[in-house]
Coordinates of C-alpha atoms in Angstrom, one line a residue:
X16 CA 80.3 96.5 128.5
X17 CA 79.5 96.6 124.8
X18 CA 80.6 99.7 123.0
X19 CA 77.7 101.7 121.3
X20 CA 78.8 103.9 118.4
X21 CA 75.7 106.2 118.8
X22 CA 76.0 106.7 122.6
X23 CA 79.7 107.1 122.3
X24 CA 79.4 109.6 119.4
X25 CA 76.6 111.7 121.6
X26 CA 78.8 111.6 124.5
X27 CA 81.8 113.0 122.8
X28 CA 79.8 115.7 121.0
X29 CA 78.2 116.8 124.0
X30 CA 81.4 116.9 125.8
X31 CA 82.8 119.2 123.1
X32 CA 79.8 121.4 123.4
X33 CA 80.2 121.6 127.2
X34 CA 83.7 122.5 126.7
X35 CA 82.7 125.6 124.6
X36 CA 81.0 127.2 127.6
X37 CA 82.4 130.4 129.0
X38 CA 83.2 131.2 132.5
X39 CA 80.1 132.6 133.1
X40 CA 78.2 129.4 132.1
X41 CA 76.6 130.2 128.9
X42 CA 77.8 129.8 125.2
X43 CA 79.2 132.6 123.2
X44 CA 80.5 131.0 119.9
X45 CA 82.5 132.6 117.1
X46 CA 81.6 133.9 113.7
X47 CA 83.5 133.5 110.7
X48 CA 85.7 136.4 109.6
X49 CA 84.3 138.0 106.8
X50 CA 85.6 140.2 103.8
X51 CA 82.6 142.0 103.4
X52 CA 82.7 143.2 107.0
X53 CA 86.5 143.8 106.7
X54 CA 86.2 145.8 103.6
X55 CA 83.5 148.1 105.1
X56 CA 85.1 148.7 108.1
X57 CA 88.4 149.7 106.5
X58 CA 86.5 152.1 104.4
X59 CA 84.9 153.7 107.4
X60 CA 88.1 154.0 109.4
X61 CA 89.9 155.4 106.2
X62 CA 87.3 158.2 105.8
X63 CA 87.4 158.9 109.6
X64 CA 91.3 159.0 109.4
X65 CA 91.0 161.1 106.2
X66 CA 88.5 163.5 107.9
X67 CA 89.9 163.5 111.5
X68 CA 90.8 166.9 113.0
X69 CA 94.3 168.2 112.4
X70 CA 96.9 169.9 114.0
X71 CA 97.4 173.3 112.0
X72 CA 101.0 173.1 112.8
X73 CA 102.1 169.6 111.6
X74 CA 99.1 168.6 109.7
X75 CA 98.9 165.5 111.6
X76 CA 96.1 164.1 114.0
X77 CA 96.1 166.1 117.2
X78 CA 95.7 162.7 118.7
X79 CA 98.7 160.9 117.3
X80 CA 97.8 157.4 119.3
X81 CA 94.4 157.6 117.2
X82 CA 96.2 158.0 114.1
X83 CA 98.6 155.1 114.8
X84 CA 95.8 152.9 115.7
X85 CA 93.6 153.6 112.9
X86 CA 96.5 153.1 110.6
X87 CA 97.8 149.8 111.9
X88 CA 94.1 148.4 111.7
X89 CA 93.6 149.5 108.2
X90 CA 97.0 147.8 107.0
X91 CA 96.2 144.7 108.7
X92 CA 92.6 144.6 107.4
X93 CA 94.1 145.1 103.7
X94 CA 96.6 142.4 104.4
X95 CA 94.0 140.0 105.3
X96 CA 91.8 140.9 102.3
X97 CA 94.8 140.4 100.2
X98 CA 95.6 136.9 101.3
X99 CA 91.7 136.0 100.9
X100 CA 91.3 136.7 97.1
X101 CA 89.7 133.6 95.3
X102 CA 91.1 132.1 92.3
X103 CA 88.8 133.9 90.0
X104 CA 89.7 137.2 91.2
X105 CA 86.7 138.0 93.4
X106 CA 85.9 137.9 97.2
X107 CA 83.4 135.6 99.0
X108 CA 81.9 136.8 102.2
X109 CA 83.9 134.2 104.2
X110 CA 86.9 132.2 103.6
X111 CA 84.6 129.2 102.7
X112 CA 82.4 131.4 100.4
X113 CA 82.2 131.6 96.6
X114 CA 83.0 135.0 95.3
X115 CA 80.4 137.2 94.8
X116 CA 80.0 140.9 93.1
X117 CA 78.9 142.7 96.3
X118 CA 82.0 141.6 98.2
X119 CA 84.4 142.0 95.5
X120 CA 83.0 145.5 95.0
X121 CA 83.5 146.6 98.3
X122 CA 87.1 145.2 98.7
X123 CA 87.9 147.2 95.8
X124 CA 86.7 150.3 97.0
X125 CA 88.5 149.8 100.4
X126 CA 91.5 149.7 98.5
X127 CA 91.1 152.7 96.6
X128 CA 89.9 154.6 99.7
X129 CA 93.2 153.6 101.5
X130 CA 95.5 154.0 98.3
X131 CA 97.5 151.3 99.9
X132 CA 99.3 149.0 97.5
X133 CA 97.9 145.7 96.8
X134 CA 99.5 142.6 98.0
X135 CA 100.0 141.4 94.7
X136 CA 100.4 143.6 91.5
X137 CA 97.6 142.3 89.5
X138 CA 95.3 141.6 92.5
X139 CA 93.0 144.8 91.7
X140 CA 93.2 144.1 87.9
X141 CA 91.6 140.6 88.7
X142 CA 88.9 141.8 90.9
X143 CA 88.0 144.3 88.0
X144 CA 87.8 141.7 85.7
X145 CA 85.6 139.7 87.9
X146 CA 83.2 142.3 88.7
X147 CA 82.9 143.3 84.6
X148 CA 82.1 139.6 84.1
X149 CA 79.7 139.8 86.9
X150 CA 77.8 142.6 85.3
X151 CA 79.0 145.4 87.2
X152 CA 76.5 148.0 89.0
X153 CA 73.7 146.1 86.7
X154 CA 74.9 142.8 88.0
X155 CA 74.8 144.1 91.6
X156 CA 71.4 145.5 91.1
X157 CA 70.1 142.3 90.0
X158 CA 71.5 140.3 92.8
X159 CA 69.5 142.5 95.3
X160 CA 66.2 143.1 93.0
X161 CA 64.3 146.1 94.3
X162 CA 65.6 145.6 97.8
X163 CA 67.7 148.6 98.2
X164 CA 68.8 147.7 101.6
X165 CA 72.0 146.7 100.7
X166 CA 72.7 147.8 97.1
X167 CA 72.4 151.4 97.8
X168 CA 74.9 151.1 100.6
X169 CA 77.4 149.3 98.5
X170 CA 77.3 151.7 95.6
X171 CA 77.5 154.8 98.3
X172 CA 80.8 153.1 99.6
X173 CA 81.9 152.6 96.0
X174 CA 81.0 156.3 95.3
X175 CA 82.8 157.3 98.4
X176 CA 85.8 155.8 96.9
X177 CA 85.5 157.3 93.6
X178 CA 85.0 153.9 91.6
X179 CA 81.0 154.7 91.0
X180 CA 79.6 157.9 90.0
X181 CA 77.1 159.3 92.4
X182 CA 74.4 159.5 89.7
X183 CA 74.6 155.6 89.9
X184 CA 73.3 156.0 93.8
X185 CA 69.7 156.0 94.2
X186 CA 68.5 158.5 96.6
X187 CA 66.9 157.3 99.8
X188 CA 64.1 159.3 101.8
X189 CA 65.9 159.8 104.9
X190 CA 63.1 162.3 105.9
X191 CA 60.7 159.3 106.4
X192 CA 62.7 158.6 109.5
X193 CA 61.0 161.6 111.2
X194 CA 57.5 160.3 111.2
X195 CA 56.3 158.3 114.3
X196 CA 58.1 154.7 114.3
X197 CA 54.7 152.8 114.4
X198 CA 53.8 154.5 110.9
X199 CA 57.0 153.1 109.1
X200 CA 55.5 150.0 108.0
X201 CA 52.8 151.9 106.0
X202 CA 55.2 154.1 104.1
X203 CA 56.5 151.3 101.8
X204 CA 60.1 152.0 102.4
X205 CA 62.7 150.8 99.9
X206 CA 64.8 149.2 102.7
X207 CA 63.8 146.7 105.4
X208 CA 62.6 147.3 108.8
X209 CA 66.2 146.9 110.6
X210 CA 68.1 149.3 108.0
X211 CA 66.6 152.5 109.3
X212 CA 69.9 153.8 110.3
X213 CA 71.3 153.1 106.9
X214 CA 68.3 155.0 105.3
X215 CA 69.2 157.8 107.2
X216 CA 72.9 158.2 107.2
X217 CA 73.1 157.1 103.4
X218 CA 70.2 159.0 102.3
X219 CA 71.8 161.9 103.7
X220 CA 75.1 161.3 102.2
X221 CA 73.5 161.0 98.8
X222 CA 71.7 164.3 99.5
X223 CA 75.3 166.0 100.4
X224 CA 77.2 164.7 97.5
X225 CA 74.5 165.2 95.0
X226 CA 71.6 167.2 96.0
X227 CA 68.3 167.5 93.7
X228 CA 68.4 170.2 91.2
X229 CA 65.0 171.7 92.3
X230 CA 65.4 174.5 95.0
X231 CA 62.2 173.9 97.0
X232 CA 63.0 170.2 97.3
X233 CA 66.5 170.7 98.2
X234 CA 65.2 173.4 101.2
X235 CA 62.5 170.8 102.2
X236 CA 65.0 168.0 102.4
X237 CA 67.6 170.1 104.2
X238 CA 65.0 170.7 106.8
X239 CA 64.7 167.0 107.6
X240 CA 68.6 166.5 108.3
X241 CA 68.9 167.2 111.6
X242 CA 65.2 165.8 112.9
X243 CA 66.4 162.6 111.1
X244 CA 69.7 162.4 112.7
X245 CA 68.3 162.6 116.0
X246 CA 66.1 159.5 115.1
X247 CA 69.5 158.0 114.0
X248 CA 71.0 158.9 117.6
X249 CA 68.3 157.4 119.6
X250 CA 68.7 154.2 117.7
X251 CA 72.1 153.6 118.2
X252 CA 72.7 151.3 121.3
X253 CA 75.3 151.9 124.1
X254 CA 77.7 149.6 122.2
X255 CA 77.7 151.9 119.3
X256 CA 77.2 148.8 116.7
X257 CA 73.8 148.9 115.0
X258 CA 72.6 145.6 115.5
X259 CA 76.0 144.6 116.5
X260 CA 76.8 144.2 113.0
X261 CA 80.0 145.6 111.3
X262 CA 78.6 146.2 107.9
X263 CA 75.6 148.3 109.0
X264 CA 77.6 150.4 111.6
X265 CA 80.3 150.8 108.8
X266 CA 78.1 152.2 106.4
X267 CA 76.7 154.5 109.1
X268 CA 80.1 155.8 110.2
X269 CA 81.4 156.3 106.6
X270 CA 78.5 158.3 105.6
X271 CA 78.6 160.5 108.5
X272 CA 82.4 160.9 108.1
X273 CA 81.9 162.0 104.4
X274 CA 79.9 164.7 105.2
X275 CA 82.3 166.1 107.9
X276 CA 80.6 164.9 111.1
X277 CA 83.6 163.2 112.4
X278 CA 82.8 164.6 115.9
X279 CA 78.8 163.5 115.7
X280 CA 78.4 161.1 118.8
X281 CA 77.2 158.2 116.5
X282 CA 80.2 158.4 114.4
X283 CA 82.4 158.3 117.2
X284 CA 80.5 155.4 119.2
X285 CA 80.5 153.6 115.9
X286 CA 84.3 154.0 115.5
X287 CA 84.6 152.6 119.1
X288 CA 82.5 149.7 118.1
X289 CA 84.9 148.9 114.9
X290 CA 88.2 149.1 117.1
X291 CA 86.6 146.9 119.6
X292 CA 85.1 144.5 117.4
X293 CA 88.2 143.7 115.0
X294 CA 89.3 140.1 115.2
X295 CA 93.2 139.0 116.2
X296 CA 94.1 138.3 112.7
X297 CA 93.0 141.8 111.4
X298 CA 89.3 141.0 109.9
X299 CA 86.1 141.8 111.2
X300 CA 83.2 139.3 111.7
X301 CA 79.8 140.3 110.5
X302 CA 78.5 140.5 114.1
X303 CA 79.9 140.7 117.6
X304 CA 78.3 137.3 118.3
X305 CA 75.3 135.3 118.7
X306 CA 75.6 134.2 122.4
X307 CA 71.9 134.2 123.2
X308 CA 71.1 132.2 120.2
X309 CA 74.0 129.7 120.6
X310 CA 73.1 129.3 124.4
X311 CA 69.2 128.3 124.0
X312 CA 70.3 126.3 120.9
X313 CA 72.7 124.4 123.2
X314 CA 70.4 124.0 126.0
X315 CA 67.5 122.8 123.8
X316 CA 69.8 120.4 122.1
X317 CA 71.0 118.9 125.6
X318 CA 67.5 118.6 126.8
X319 CA 66.6 116.6 123.7
X320 CA 69.2 114.2 124.9
X321 CA 67.8 113.6 128.4
X322 CA 70.4 115.9 130.0
X323 CA 69.3 117.6 133.2
X324 CA 69.8 121.1 132.1
X325 CA 69.3 122.7 135.7
X326 CA 72.9 121.8 136.2
X327 CA 74.1 124.4 133.9
X328 CA 73.5 127.6 135.7
X329 CA 73.2 130.1 133.1
X330 CA 69.5 130.5 133.1
X331 CA 69.6 133.6 135.1
X332 CA 71.6 134.9 132.3
X333 CA 68.9 133.9 130.0
X334 CA 66.3 135.3 131.9
X335 CA 68.4 138.5 131.9
X336 CA 68.5 138.7 128.1
X337 CA 64.6 139.4 127.7
X338 CA 63.9 142.8 126.8
X339 CA 61.8 144.5 129.7
X340 CA 61.2 147.9 127.9
X341 CA 60.0 148.9 124.3
X342 CA 63.2 148.8 122.0
X343 CA 64.2 152.1 120.6
X344 CA 65.5 150.6 117.3
X345 CA 62.1 148.7 116.1
X346 CA 59.7 149.8 118.8
X347 CA 59.2 146.1 119.7
X348 CA 57.2 145.8 122.7
X349 CA 58.8 144.6 125.7
X350 CA 58.9 140.4 126.2
X351 CA 61.4 139.3 123.5
X352 CA 64.6 137.9 123.1
X353 CA 67.5 139.0 120.6
X354 CA 70.5 137.0 119.5
X355 CA 72.9 138.2 121.9
X356 CA 73.1 140.1 125.4
X357 CA 75.0 143.0 123.9
X358 CA 73.0 146.0 123.5
X359 CA 72.8 146.2 120.0
X360 CA 70.7 143.2 119.7
X361 CA 67.1 143.4 118.6
X362 CA 64.2 141.1 119.7
X363 CA 63.0 138.9 117.0
X364 CA 60.8 135.9 116.2
X365 CA 63.5 133.4 116.0
X366 CA 65.7 133.8 119.5
X367 CA 62.3 134.5 121.4
X368 CA 60.8 130.9 120.7
X369 CA 64.5 129.5 121.5
X370 CA 64.6 131.2 124.7
X371 CA 61.0 129.8 125.4
X372 CA 61.8 126.2 124.5
X373 CA 64.7 126.7 126.7
X374 CA 63.0 127.8 129.6
X375 CA 60.4 125.1 129.1
X376 CA 63.0 122.6 129.1
X377 CA 64.3 124.0 132.4
X378 CA 61.1 124.0 134.0
X379 CA 60.6 120.3 133.4
X380 CA 64.1 119.3 134.0
X381 CA 64.5 117.1 137.3
X382 CA 66.7 119.2 139.2
X383 CA 64.5 122.5 138.6
X384 CA 64.2 124.4 141.9
X385 CA 60.5 125.6 142.5
X386 CA 61.5 128.9 143.7
X387 CA 62.6 129.9 140.0
X388 CA 58.9 128.9 138.9
X389 CA 57.3 132.7 139.4
X390 CA 60.1 134.3 137.3
X391 CA 60.1 131.5 134.7
X392 CA 56.3 131.6 134.0
X393 CA 56.3 135.6 134.3
X394 CA 59.0 135.8 131.4
X395 CA 57.4 132.9 129.2
X396 CA 54.0 134.5 129.5
X397 CA 55.5 137.6 128.2
X398 CA 57.2 136.1 125.5
X399 CA 54.3 134.3 124.5
X400 CA 52.4 137.4 124.2
X401 CA 55.3 139.2 122.5
X402 CA 55.1 136.6 119.7
X403 CA 51.1 136.5 119.4
X404 CA 51.3 140.3 118.8
X405 CA 54.0 139.7 115.9
X406 CA 51.8 137.6 113.8
X407 CA 51.2 138.8 110.2
X408 CA 47.9 138.8 108.7
X409 CA 49.2 135.9 106.3
X410 CA 49.2 133.7 109.6
X411 CA 53.2 133.7 109.4
X412 CA 55.8 135.5 111.7
X413 CA 58.2 138.0 110.4
X414 CA 61.7 138.5 112.0
X415 CA 61.3 142.0 113.6
X416 CA 58.2 143.8 112.7
X417 CA 54.7 142.8 111.8
X418 CA 53.3 144.3 108.7
X419 CA 56.5 145.1 107.0
X420 CA 56.3 142.5 104.2
X421 CA 57.3 144.8 101.3
X422 CA 60.5 143.3 100.8
X423 CA 62.2 139.8 101.4
X424 CA 63.8 139.8 104.6
X425 CA 60.5 141.4 106.3
X426 CA 58.0 139.0 105.1
X427 CA 56.9 135.7 107.0
X428 CA 59.3 132.9 107.0
X429 CA 58.5 129.3 107.3
X430 CA 61.3 128.7 109.5
X431 CA 60.4 131.4 111.8
X432 CA 56.7 130.5 111.8
X433 CA 57.6 126.9 112.8
X434 CA 59.8 127.9 115.5
X435 CA 57.3 130.1 116.9
X436 CA 54.6 127.4 116.9
X437 CA 57.0 125.0 118.8
X438 CA 57.1 127.7 121.5
X439 CA 53.5 128.0 121.9
X440 CA 53.1 124.3 121.8
X441 CA 55.6 124.3 124.7
X442 CA 53.4 126.7 126.7
X443 CA 49.8 126.3 125.4
X444 CA 48.6 124.6 128.4
X445 CA 50.2 126.9 131.0
X446 CA 48.7 130.1 129.0
X447 CA 45.6 128.5 127.0
X448 CA 43.5 131.2 125.2
X449 CA 41.4 131.6 122.0
X450 CA 44.1 134.2 120.9
X451 CA 46.8 131.2 120.9
X452 CA 44.7 128.7 119.4
X453 CA 43.7 131.3 116.5
X454 CA 47.5 131.9 116.1
X455 CA 48.4 128.3 115.8
X456 CA 45.6 127.5 113.5
X457 CA 46.8 130.5 111.3
X458 CA 50.2 129.5 111.6
X459 CA 49.8 125.9 110.2
X460 CA 47.8 127.2 107.5
X461 CA 50.4 129.6 106.5
X462 CA 52.6 126.8 106.6
X463 CA 50.6 124.7 104.4
X464 CA 50.4 127.4 102.1
X465 CA 54.1 128.0 102.0
X466 CA 55.0 124.5 101.1
X467 CA 56.5 123.9 97.8
X468 CA 54.7 121.4 95.2
X469 CA 57.4 118.7 96.0
X470 CA 57.1 118.9 99.8
X471 CA 59.6 121.2 100.7
X472 CA 59.7 124.6 102.9
X473 CA 62.2 127.4 102.2
X474 CA 63.7 129.3 105.2
X475 CA 63.7 133.1 105.5
X476 CA 67.3 133.2 107.2
X477 CA 69.5 130.4 106.1
X478 CA 70.7 129.3 102.9
X479 CA 73.2 127.0 101.0
X480 CA 75.6 128.6 98.7
X481 CA 75.5 125.4 96.4
X482 CA 71.7 125.7 95.8
X483 CA 70.8 127.2 92.4
X484 CA 68.9 130.0 94.4
X485 CA 71.1 130.0 97.2
X486 CA 68.3 128.5 99.3
X487 CA 68.3 125.9 102.0
X488 CA 65.3 123.9 101.7
X489 CA 66.8 121.0 104.3
X490 CA 67.0 123.7 106.9
X491 CA 63.3 124.7 106.4
X492 CA 61.9 121.6 105.9
X493 CA 63.6 120.2 109.0
X494 CA 62.5 123.0 111.0
X495 CA 58.9 123.1 109.7
X496 CA 58.7 119.3 110.7
X497 CA 59.7 120.0 114.0
X498 CA 56.5 122.1 114.4
X499 CA 54.4 119.2 113.1
X500 CA 56.2 116.9 115.3
X501 CA 55.6 119.1 118.7
X502 CA 51.9 119.6 117.7
X503 CA 51.3 116.0 117.1
X504 CA 50.3 116.6 113.2
X505 CA 53.4 114.5 111.9
X506 CA 50.9 112.2 110.5
X507 CA 49.2 115.0 108.3
X508 CA 49.5 115.1 104.5
X509 CA 51.7 117.9 104.5
X510 CA 54.4 116.6 107.1
X511 CA 54.4 113.3 105.2
X512 CA 55.4 115.1 102.0
X513 CA 58.1 117.0 103.6
X514 CA 59.4 113.8 105.5
X515 CA 59.4 112.2 101.7
X516 CA 60.9 115.2 100.3
X517 CA 63.8 114.7 102.9
X518 CA 64.4 111.3 102.1
X519 CA 64.7 111.9 98.6
X520 CA 67.2 114.5 98.9
X521 CA 69.8 112.3 100.7
X522 CA 73.1 112.3 99.1
X523 CA 75.0 109.3 98.0
X524 CA 77.2 109.6 100.9
X525 CA 74.4 109.1 103.3
X526 CA 74.4 112.6 104.5
X527 CA 72.2 116.0 103.2
X528 CA 73.0 119.2 102.1
X529 CA 76.7 120.5 101.4
X530 CA 77.8 121.1 97.9
X531 CA 80.3 119.6 95.3
X532 CA 84.0 119.0 96.1
X533 CA 86.7 118.1 94.0
X534 CA 88.3 114.5 93.9
X535 CA 92.0 113.9 93.4
X536 CA 90.9 112.7 89.7
X537 CA 89.3 116.1 89.3
X538 CA 85.5 115.2 89.1
X539 CA 83.4 116.6 91.6
X540 CA 81.2 114.9 93.8
X541 CA 78.7 115.8 96.5
X542 CA 80.1 116.2 100.1
X543 CA 77.3 116.6 102.7
X544 CA 77.3 118.9 105.8
X545 CA 77.3 118.3 109.1
X546 CA 74.6 121.0 110.0
X547 CA 72.2 119.7 107.3
X548 CA 72.6 116.0 107.9
X549 CA 72.0 116.7 111.8
X550 CA 68.9 118.6 111.0
X551 CA 67.7 116.0 108.5
X552 CA 68.3 113.2 110.9
X553 CA 66.5 114.9 113.8
X554 CA 63.4 115.5 111.5
X555 CA 63.2 112.0 110.3
X556 CA 63.4 110.8 113.8
X557 CA 59.7 112.0 114.2
X558 CA 58.5 109.9 111.4
X559 CA 55.7 107.5 112.8
X560 CA 56.4 103.6 112.4
X561 CA 56.4 101.8 110.0
X562 CA 57.9 104.3 107.9
X563 CA 59.7 104.4 104.4
X564 CA 62.0 106.7 106.2
X565 CA 63.9 104.5 108.4
X566 CA 66.6 103.3 105.7
X567 CA 67.7 106.9 104.9
X568 CA 67.5 107.6 108.8
X569 CA 69.9 104.7 109.7
X570 CA 72.2 105.9 106.8
X571 CA 72.1 109.5 108.0
X572 CA 72.9 108.3 111.5
X573 CA 75.8 106.4 110.4
X574 CA 77.1 109.3 108.6
X575 CA 77.0 111.5 111.4
X576 CA 78.2 108.9 113.9
X577 CA 81.2 108.6 111.6
X578 CA 81.6 112.3 111.4
X579 CA 81.9 112.4 115.3
X580 CA 84.5 109.4 115.1
X581 CA 86.5 111.5 112.7
X582 CA 86.2 114.9 114.3
X583 CA 84.6 116.0 111.5
X584 CA 81.6 117.5 113.5
X585 CA 83.4 120.6 114.3
X586 CA 83.8 121.3 110.3
X587 CA 81.5 124.5 109.6
X588 CA 79.8 125.3 106.4
X589 CA 78.4 128.5 105.4
X590 CA 74.8 127.7 105.6
X591 CA 73.5 130.6 106.7
X592 CA 73.0 134.5 105.4
X593 CA 72.3 137.5 107.4
X594 CA 70.7 140.6 106.0
X595 CA 70.5 140.6 102.2
X596 CA 72.7 137.6 101.0
X597 CA 75.5 138.3 103.4
X598 CA 77.1 134.9 104.2
X599 CA 78.5 133.5 107.4
X600 CA 79.2 130.4 109.3
X601 CA 79.2 129.8 113.3
X602 CA 81.9 127.7 114.8
X603 CA 79.2 126.1 117.3
X604 CA 76.4 125.3 114.8
X605 CA 77.8 121.8 113.6
X606 CA 78.4 120.7 117.3
X607 CA 75.0 122.1 118.7
X608 CA 73.2 120.4 115.6
X609 CA 75.1 117.1 116.0
X610 CA 74.3 116.9 119.9
X611 CA 70.6 117.7 119.0
X612 CA 70.3 115.0 116.6
X613 CA 72.2 112.2 118.1
X614 CA 70.7 112.9 121.6
X615 CA 67.2 112.7 120.4
X616 CA 68.2 109.3 118.5
X617 CA 69.7 107.9 121.6
X618 CA 66.5 108.8 123.4
X619 CA 64.0 107.5 120.7
X620 CA 66.0 104.1 120.3
X621 CA 65.6 103.9 124.1
X622 CA 69.5 104.2 125.0
X623 CA 69.1 107.3 127.0
X624 CA 66.2 108.0 129.5
X625 CA 64.7 111.1 128.7
X626 CA 65.1 113.8 131.4
X627 CA 61.5 114.9 130.9
X628 CA 59.0 113.4 128.3
X629 CA 57.5 116.8 127.6
X630 CA 60.5 118.2 126.3
X631 CA 60.4 115.8 123.5
X632 CA 56.8 116.4 122.7
X633 CA 55.6 113.6 120.3
X634 CA 58.9 112.3 119.0
X635 CA 58.3 108.8 117.8
X636 CA 60.4 106.0 119.3
X637 CA 62.4 103.8 117.1
X638 CA 62.4 100.5 117.7
X639 CA 66.1 99.1 118.6
X640 CA 67.7 97.6 115.3

């Protein structure tokens, strides 16, 4: 039998993906260690340790085991930070990230709070020089603009460490959390929808350490402390981690602890979360895991390659991740999915479409058992309804909450809108309605308005650190083109412009994305990333024949096949940022995206028979070369 490089590469990457399943049958993955998360966790634990109740006779913790555990974690975390300083004196969010002022300021604050000697004598001096060169406080504010979601927490952390005066920390209206949750979007709050816990805890901390001079205002705000704390308590999940995120949870913990609320239930649960989520090397990731997201991405990738995904017995788990009650954090209706099965997850418009697409592929797989159909259709209908209710007036979809368009990460996103449209395409014949038709029409109108003059789209949640604006147009354009493909609109002018833009962005090595790397000669050259190349290849597969995209597609496939042959399909890139410019990478992304692209290519070329035609929608079939 003749060796086929495409099939061999697909089968190898598929086997690698399947090997990453956990015993329960789904995928969990592994998020990158984060200097930002590690610094905030250390600061939180240091302030808790400093304010922990002491034994009056010994001056030591009443629970010496707790003291020992906190001290060990703090020291290990500081050593990890000291070993990951970049050459320019700063820190990036991950070990593959460029330095940025936010993370560097937080690391400096952590060392000041612990009074632990730096690993190198000049470490903090180099860090201070980097901060000064980056513009200091003004540079930090410039990075985040009018969005106070991250700038104020960072400055609060620094103020608690004594490296920034409290006068530089903007007050936050924590009392606004006391109004009914459904009114939040009308208040024009200075933080995004998911940051209400920070609004409460940090707002109270700023008030505690630097109260306003006007007595009546002090009295009024003081009256809101306990009611807003009750709101904070209701929002905290059973795991203790707000959004399962280390930074947000750390900011809340350090704020409450600095006010003497060491024994408050929110503080105690938050500390337990931090103790439980530390990585073996002493660092912290930005989030616990992306299990639901990684699982639905994996299932959809395998289905696109013709696999009978009914054999992967994890669909009860996927169904169990759907929210059946109103969510306490955002007030979201039942029916959506979040990114993880852990309690700190929140339903959103990226994970919900991913789950709906996976359920659709499962329902249409050869081995699907009809006994599951009622539950699948019930879950799908609830998910579709949830998405229809989330659509913004501009026709696009936001991440968590409808109508929060005041700040960047609450606006409609092209990538989110496209993903929702794909889910609606999968289920529109099962649940036809004028509301769904109108939502689709408005959704595509939004995408047409969001398309940039040269043909690309910018995603909301993913970036490329080498892009001038830290954006990832390859990701955004590829995701939008998938929606055009699934709705048989790939021949429209907007889609043609997007395809042409992708072709024009191909790197000289045959891939896409990535960034400059230094060769032995010292001259930089662009090295493509696995994630972005796989996304571009999959998007170009949808181009109708005859197409000028064919040469670019062939080169991209060759690049991706070679990457698998050389085991480079496991190389991660920091292609995403979470919250406001908080970078991460995920161990499974390059493998999943590779499987998805190569599997669809093998089906389109007739090398693999599709498990079901409906899972591929209108993807074109390229003729064999």
